[in-house]
Amino acid sequence: MALELIIGPAHAGKIAALYERYLAELAAGRTAALVVPDQTAKVVTERELLARATGVVGADVVTFDTLFERIARAIGDRRTVVHGAARQVVLRRALPDAPATLTARFDRLGSALLGPEDVRAAGDASLAERYALWWSALDEQQLVDRARLRIEVIAALQRDVAAWPAGEALFAQGFDDLSLAQETLLTLIAQRARAVVSLPYEAGRSPFAALTPVVGRLADLAGTD
């Protein structure tokens, strides 16, 4: 498994080390994606990469949402990904009595790789019923939301890791936490190519407690810097 973990406190040079590795990958003529927490970070990162390597060619800065959608397209999924206000409209039509918090719950379930049957097995029949109705509504309109896409992309990669291009490295920058879906994606890609992950972390300090389990699992699979 080609997984590399770069950890340390804030301002310890983790991101600079990640950028060096990423730019070296591009300079060697290899393809690589750099995943960042959100669109704001994407803009900042692209600017920083250009400043470090003027005329850099092939930089591919994405969010995890974009990455999951890209993999889905690569394996032949042509459904429209519905999100934002459009998703709310579809949800209201499918579940008119749904509370405003339901979309957030669906998002958390998708990030935890839990489908309707998993929720039912956990004993929450009411939520499982609504969740199943939501998936049925998506199916009827040949749509998919990002939460469900995470589950299905991970399942596809677990069946056949070749769904990720051989040799295409993935670099992950500065996440305060990783969902199970994100962590699983990184480890699956590392089975086929190279994954380098930068995380803000100091063992034993309470601000980093949420990351302790993730760091422990990743450290078991990789050397740490």
PDB file of N, CA and C in Angstrom, residues 108-143:
ATOM      1  N   ARG A 108     -24.963  12.914   6.719  1.00  0.00           N
ATOM      2  CA  ARG A 108     -24.138  12.205   7.693  1.00  0.00           C
ATOM      3  C   ARG A 108     -24.165  10.699   7.445  1.00  0.00           C
ATOM      4  N   LEU A 109     -25.331  10.193   7.064  1.00  0.00           N
ATOM      5  CA  LEU A 109     -25.431   8.759   6.775  1.00  0.00           C
ATOM      6  C   LEU A 109     -24.578   8.390   5.562  1.00  0.00           C
ATOM      7  N   GLY A 110     -24.629   9.227   4.529  1.00  0.00           N
ATOM      8  CA  GLY A 110     -23.813   8.959   3.353  1.00  0.00           C
ATOM      9  C   GLY A 110     -22.332   9.004   3.670  1.00  0.00           C
ATOM     10  N   SER A 111     -21.930   9.973   4.474  1.00  0.00           N
ATOM     11  CA  SER A 111     -20.522  10.089   4.858  1.00  0.00           C
ATOM     12  C   SER A 111     -20.073   8.910   5.711  1.00  0.00           C
ATOM     13  N   ALA A 112     -21.023   8.310   6.437  1.00  0.00           N
ATOM     14  CA  ALA A 112     -20.722   7.137   7.258  1.00  0.00           C
ATOM     15  C   ALA A 112     -20.911   5.832   6.492  1.00  0.00           C
ATOM     16  N   LEU A 113     -21.239   5.930   5.209  1.00  0.00           N
ATOM     17  CA  LEU A 113     -21.437   4.771   4.326  1.00  0.00           C
ATOM     18  C   LEU A 113     -22.580   3.879   4.795  1.00  0.00           C
ATOM     19  N   LEU A 114     -23.654   4.507   5.263  1.00  0.00           N
ATOM     20  CA  LEU A 114     -24.831   3.787   5.725  1.00  0.00           C
ATOM     21  C   LEU A 114     -26.009   4.018   4.799  1.00  0.00           C
ATOM     22  N   GLY A 115     -26.564   2.946   4.244  1.00  0.00           N
ATOM     23  CA  GLY A 115     -27.752   3.020   3.417  1.00  0.00           C
ATOM     24  C   GLY A 115     -29.003   2.746   4.236  1.00  0.00           C
ATOM     25  N   PRO A 116     -30.184   2.768   3.608  1.00  0.00           N
ATOM     26  CA  PRO A 116     -31.439   2.547   4.342  1.00  0.00           C
ATOM     27  C   PRO A 116     -31.473   1.239   5.125  1.00  0.00           C
ATOM     28  N   GLU A 117     -30.969   0.151   4.553  1.00  0.00           N
ATOM     29  CA  GLU A 117     -31.008  -1.131   5.258  1.00  0.00           C
ATOM     30  C   GLU A 117     -30.079  -1.133   6.471  1.00  0.00           C
ATOM     31  N   ASP A 118     -28.983  -0.402   6.376  1.00  0.00           N
ATOM     32  CA  ASP A 118     -28.097  -0.283   7.537  1.00  0.00           C
ATOM     33  C   ASP A 118     -28.792   0.444   8.677  1.00  0.00           C
ATOM     34  N   VAL A 119     -29.532   1.492   8.329  1.00  0.00           N
ATOM     35  CA  VAL A 119     -30.257   2.259   9.347  1.00  0.00           C
ATOM     36  C   VAL A 119     -31.357   1.397   9.953  1.00  0.00           C
ATOM     37  N   ARG A 120     -32.040   0.619   9.105  1.00  0.00           N
ATOM     38  CA  ARG A 120     -33.084  -0.266   9.608  1.00  0.00           C
ATOM     39  C   ARG A 120     -32.500  -1.312  10.572  1.00  0.00           C
ATOM     40  N   ALA A 121     -31.357  -1.866  10.183  1.00  0.00           N
ATOM     41  CA  ALA A 121     -30.713  -2.871  11.023  1.00  0.00           C
ATOM     42  C   ALA A 121     -30.267  -2.293  12.360  1.00  0.00           C
ATOM     43  N   ALA A 122     -29.988  -0.979  12.363  1.00  0.00           N
ATOM     44  CA  ALA A 122     -29.569  -0.312  13.601  1.00  0.00           C
ATOM     45  C   ALA A 122     -30.749  -0.015  14.516  1.00  0.00           C
ATOM     46  N   GLY A 123     -31.987  -0.251  14.015  1.00  0.00           N
ATOM     47  CA  GLY A 123     -33.163  -0.120  14.855  1.00  0.00           C
ATOM     48  C   GLY A 123     -33.961   1.151  14.697  1.00  0.00           C
ATOM     49  N   ASP A 124     -33.569   2.034  13.753  1.00  0.00           N
ATOM     50  CA  ASP A 124     -34.319   3.280  13.554  1.00  0.00           C
ATOM     51  C   ASP A 124     -35.236   3.107  12.350  1.00  0.00           C
ATOM     52  N   ALA A 125     -36.386   2.472  12.580  1.00  0.00           N
ATOM     53  CA  ALA A 125     -37.303   2.146  11.486  1.00  0.00           C
ATOM     54  C   ALA A 125     -37.879   3.393  10.822  1.00  0.00           C
ATOM     55  N   SER A 126     -38.185   4.420  11.611  1.00  0.00           N
ATOM     56  CA  SER A 126     -38.778   5.631  11.063  1.00  0.00           C
ATOM     57  C   SER A 126     -37.819   6.339  10.101  1.00  0.00           C
ATOM     58  N   LEU A 127     -36.579   6.516  10.532  1.00  0.00           N
ATOM     59  CA  LEU A 127     -35.587   7.153   9.660  1.00  0.00           C
ATOM     60  C   LEU A 127     -35.297   6.279   8.453  1.00  0.00           C
ATOM     61  N   ALA A 128     -35.214   4.967   8.656  1.00  0.00           N
ATOM     62  CA  ALA A 128     -34.947   4.058   7.542  1.00  0.00           C
ATOM     63  C   ALA A 128     -36.030   4.154   6.480  1.00  0.00           C
ATOM     64  N   GLU A 129     -37.294   4.286   6.909  1.00  0.00           N
ATOM     65  CA  GLU A 129     -38.398   4.384   5.955  1.00  0.00           C
ATOM     66  C   GLU A 129     -38.288   5.669   5.133  1.00  0.00           C
ATOM     67  N   ARG A 130     -38.018   6.759   5.790  1.00  0.00           N
ATOM     68  CA  ARG A 130     -37.858   8.026   5.066  1.00  0.00           C
ATOM     69  C   ARG A 130     -36.659   7.981   4.132  1.00  0.00           C
ATOM     70  N   TYR A 131     -35.598   7.383   4.599  1.00  0.00           N
ATOM     71  CA  TYR A 131     -34.366   7.270   3.813  1.00  0.00           C
ATOM     72  C   TYR A 131     -34.618   6.434   2.553  1.00  0.00           C
ATOM     73  N   ALA A 132     -35.331   5.324   2.717  1.00  0.00           N
ATOM     74  CA  ALA A 132     -35.651   4.468   1.576  1.00  0.00           C
ATOM     75  C   ALA A 132     -36.566   5.195   0.592  1.00  0.00           C
ATOM     76  N   LEU A 133     -37.528   5.946   1.103  1.00  0.00           N
ATOM     77  CA  LEU A 133     -38.411   6.726   0.230  1.00  0.00           C
ATOM     78  C   LEU A 133     -37.614   7.768  -0.550  1.00  0.00           C
ATOM     79  N   TRP A 134     -36.621   8.364   0.098  1.00  0.00           N
ATOM     80  CA  TRP A 134     -35.773   9.344  -0.576  1.00  0.00           C
ATOM     81  C   TRP A 134     -34.987   8.704  -1.705  1.00  0.00           C
ATOM     82  N   TRP A 135     -34.412   7.560  -1.454  1.00  0.00           N
ATOM     83  CA  TRP A 135     -33.668   6.858  -2.508  1.00  0.00           C
ATOM     84  C   TRP A 135     -34.597   6.456  -3.655  1.00  0.00           C
ATOM     85  N   SER A 136     -35.815   6.038  -3.319  1.00  0.00           N
ATOM     86  CA  SER A 136     -36.778   5.669  -4.367  1.00  0.00           C
ATOM     87  C   SER A 136     -37.135   6.881  -5.218  1.00  0.00           C
ATOM     88  N   ALA A 137     -37.303   8.047  -4.575  1.00  0.00           N
ATOM     89  CA  ALA A 137     -37.610   9.275  -5.316  1.00  0.00           C
ATOM     90  C   ALA A 137     -36.470   9.637  -6.255  1.00  0.00           C
ATOM     91  N   LEU A 138     -35.235   9.471  -5.804  1.00  0.00           N
ATOM     92  CA  LEU A 138     -34.086   9.727  -6.661  1.00  0.00           C
ATOM     93  C   LEU A 138     -34.081   8.768  -7.852  1.00  0.00           C
ATOM     94  N   ASP A 139     -34.346   7.495  -7.583  1.00  0.00           N
ATOM     95  CA  ASP A 139     -34.356   6.499  -8.652  1.00  0.00           C
ATOM     96  C   ASP A 139     -35.413   6.807  -9.704  1.00  0.00           C
ATOM     97  N   GLU A 140     -36.594   7.227  -9.258  1.00  0.00           N
ATOM     98  CA  GLU A 140     -37.680   7.518 -10.183  1.00  0.00           C
ATOM     99  C   GLU A 140     -37.310   8.618 -11.169  1.00  0.00           C
ATOM    100  N   GLN A 141     -36.477   9.546 -10.726  1.00  0.00           N
ATOM    101  CA  GLN A 141     -36.093  10.674 -11.577  1.00  0.00           C
ATOM    102  C   GLN A 141     -34.677  10.538 -12.145  1.00  0.00           C
ATOM    103  N   GLN A 142     -34.086   9.366 -11.943  1.00  0.00           N
ATOM    104  CA  GLN A 142     -32.723   9.095 -12.410  1.00  0.00           C
ATOM    105  C   GLN A 142     -31.746  10.162 -11.900  1.00  0.00           C
ATOM    106  N   LEU A 143     -31.874  10.426 -10.610  1.00  0.00           N
ATOM    107  CA  LEU A 143     -31.015  11.388  -9.930  1.00  0.00           C
ATOM    108  C   LEU A 143     -30.206  10.660  -8.860  1.00  0.00           C
TER     109      LEU A 143
END
